[in-house]
PDB file of C-alpha atoms in Angstrom:
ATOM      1  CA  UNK D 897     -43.742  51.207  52.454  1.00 69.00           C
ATOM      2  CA  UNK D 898     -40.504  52.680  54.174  1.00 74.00           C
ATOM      3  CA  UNK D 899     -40.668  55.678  57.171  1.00 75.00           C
ATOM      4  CA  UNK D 900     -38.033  58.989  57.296  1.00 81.00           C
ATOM      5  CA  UNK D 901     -34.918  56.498  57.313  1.00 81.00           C
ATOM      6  CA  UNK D 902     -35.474  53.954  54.283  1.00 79.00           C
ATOM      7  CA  UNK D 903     -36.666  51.013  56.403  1.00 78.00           C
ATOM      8  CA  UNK D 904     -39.558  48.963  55.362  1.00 75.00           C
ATOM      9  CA  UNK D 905     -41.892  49.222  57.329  1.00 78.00           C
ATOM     10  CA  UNK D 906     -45.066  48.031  55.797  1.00 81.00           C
ATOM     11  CA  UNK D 907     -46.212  44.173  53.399  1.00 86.00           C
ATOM     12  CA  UNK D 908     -47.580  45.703  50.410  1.00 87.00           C
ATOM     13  CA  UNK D 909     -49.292  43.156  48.034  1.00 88.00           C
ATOM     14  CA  UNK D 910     -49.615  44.125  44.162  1.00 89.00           C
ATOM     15  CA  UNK D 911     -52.367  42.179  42.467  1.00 89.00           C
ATOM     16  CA  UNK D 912     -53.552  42.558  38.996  1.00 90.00           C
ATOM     17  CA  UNK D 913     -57.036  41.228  38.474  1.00 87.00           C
ATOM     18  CA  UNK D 914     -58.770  41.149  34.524  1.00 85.00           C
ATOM     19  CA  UNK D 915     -61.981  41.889  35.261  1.00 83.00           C
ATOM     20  CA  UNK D 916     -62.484  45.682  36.224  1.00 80.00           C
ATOM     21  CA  UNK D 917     -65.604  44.900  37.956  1.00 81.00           C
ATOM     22  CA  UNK D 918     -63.927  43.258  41.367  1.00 81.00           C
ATOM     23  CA  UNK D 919     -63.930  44.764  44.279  1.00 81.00           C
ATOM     24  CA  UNK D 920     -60.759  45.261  45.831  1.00 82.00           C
ATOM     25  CA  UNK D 921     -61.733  45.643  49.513  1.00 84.00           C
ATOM     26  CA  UNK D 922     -63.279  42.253  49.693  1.00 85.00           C
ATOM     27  CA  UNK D 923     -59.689  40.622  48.477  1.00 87.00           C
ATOM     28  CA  UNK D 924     -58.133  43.195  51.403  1.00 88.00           C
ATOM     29  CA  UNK D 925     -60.437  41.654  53.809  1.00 90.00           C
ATOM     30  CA  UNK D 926     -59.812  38.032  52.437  1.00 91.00           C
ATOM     31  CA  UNK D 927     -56.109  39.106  52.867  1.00 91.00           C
ATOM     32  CA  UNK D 928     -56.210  39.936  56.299  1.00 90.00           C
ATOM     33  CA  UNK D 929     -58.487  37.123  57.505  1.00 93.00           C
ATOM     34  CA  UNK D 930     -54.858  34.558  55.672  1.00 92.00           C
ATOM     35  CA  UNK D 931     -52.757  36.996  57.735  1.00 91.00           C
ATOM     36  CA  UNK D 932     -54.624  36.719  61.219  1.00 91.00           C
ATOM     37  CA  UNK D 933     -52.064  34.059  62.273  1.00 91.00           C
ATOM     38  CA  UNK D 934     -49.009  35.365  61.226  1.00 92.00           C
ATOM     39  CA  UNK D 935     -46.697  37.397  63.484  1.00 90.00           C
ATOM     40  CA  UNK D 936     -47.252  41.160  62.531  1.00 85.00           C
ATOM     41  CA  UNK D 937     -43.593  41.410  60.818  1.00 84.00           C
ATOM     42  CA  UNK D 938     -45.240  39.186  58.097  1.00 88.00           C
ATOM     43  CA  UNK D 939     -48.695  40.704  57.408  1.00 90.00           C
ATOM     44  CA  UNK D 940     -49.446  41.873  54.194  1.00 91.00           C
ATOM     45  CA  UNK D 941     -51.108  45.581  55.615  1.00 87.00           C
ATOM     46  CA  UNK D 942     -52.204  46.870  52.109  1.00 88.00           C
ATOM     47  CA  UNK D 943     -53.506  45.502  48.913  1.00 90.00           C
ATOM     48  CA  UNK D 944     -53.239  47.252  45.802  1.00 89.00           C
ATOM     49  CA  UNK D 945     -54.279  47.204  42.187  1.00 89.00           C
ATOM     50  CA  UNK D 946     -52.167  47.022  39.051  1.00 88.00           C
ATOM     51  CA  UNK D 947     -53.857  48.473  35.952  1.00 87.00           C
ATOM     52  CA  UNK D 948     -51.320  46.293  33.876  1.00 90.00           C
ATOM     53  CA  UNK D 949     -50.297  42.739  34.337  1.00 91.00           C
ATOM     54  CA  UNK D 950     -47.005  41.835  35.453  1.00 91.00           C
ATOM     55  CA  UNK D 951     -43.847  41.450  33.175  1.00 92.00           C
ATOM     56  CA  UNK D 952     -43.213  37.568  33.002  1.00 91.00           C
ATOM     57  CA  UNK D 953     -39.896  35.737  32.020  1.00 91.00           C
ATOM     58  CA  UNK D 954     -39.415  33.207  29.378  1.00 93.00           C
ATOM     59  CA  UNK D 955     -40.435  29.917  32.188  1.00 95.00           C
ATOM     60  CA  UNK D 956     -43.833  32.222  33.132  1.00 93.00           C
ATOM     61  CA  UNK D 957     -42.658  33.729  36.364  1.00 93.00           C
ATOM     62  CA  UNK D 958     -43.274  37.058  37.655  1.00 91.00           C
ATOM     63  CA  UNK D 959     -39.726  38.941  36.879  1.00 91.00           C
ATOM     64  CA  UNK D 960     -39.076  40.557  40.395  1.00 83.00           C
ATOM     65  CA  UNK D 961     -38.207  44.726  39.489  1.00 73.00           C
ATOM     66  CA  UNK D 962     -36.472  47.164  41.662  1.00 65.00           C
ATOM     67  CA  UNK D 963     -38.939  50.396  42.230  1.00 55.00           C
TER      68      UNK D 963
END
């Protein structure tokens, strides 16, 4: 997320899960209990869900897209 002047200011993690029936806040709060010993610049502060998976390249890897 970015404030008023186009700095980031917030870790945003994108997941894409297969089955519709998992619950999202339990991966936030598995999330945040990985993150408890990081320094706050590197927490991931919200988790979100994709609806589609991600676009991969020819060698499998995520392809990394400018929003």
């Amino acid at each position: 997320d970015k404030n008023e002047f186009g700095q980031e200011v917030a870790l945003k993690a994108l997941v894409y899960i297969e089955d519709e029936n998992t619950d999202v806040s339990a991966l936030s709060d598995d999330v945040k209990k990985a993150c408890d010993g990081l320094p706050p610049y590197k927490r991931v502060t919200k988790v979100e869900r994709r609806s589609e998976p991600f676009e991969k390249t020819t060698t499998n890897k995520i392809k990394r897209t400018p929003d």
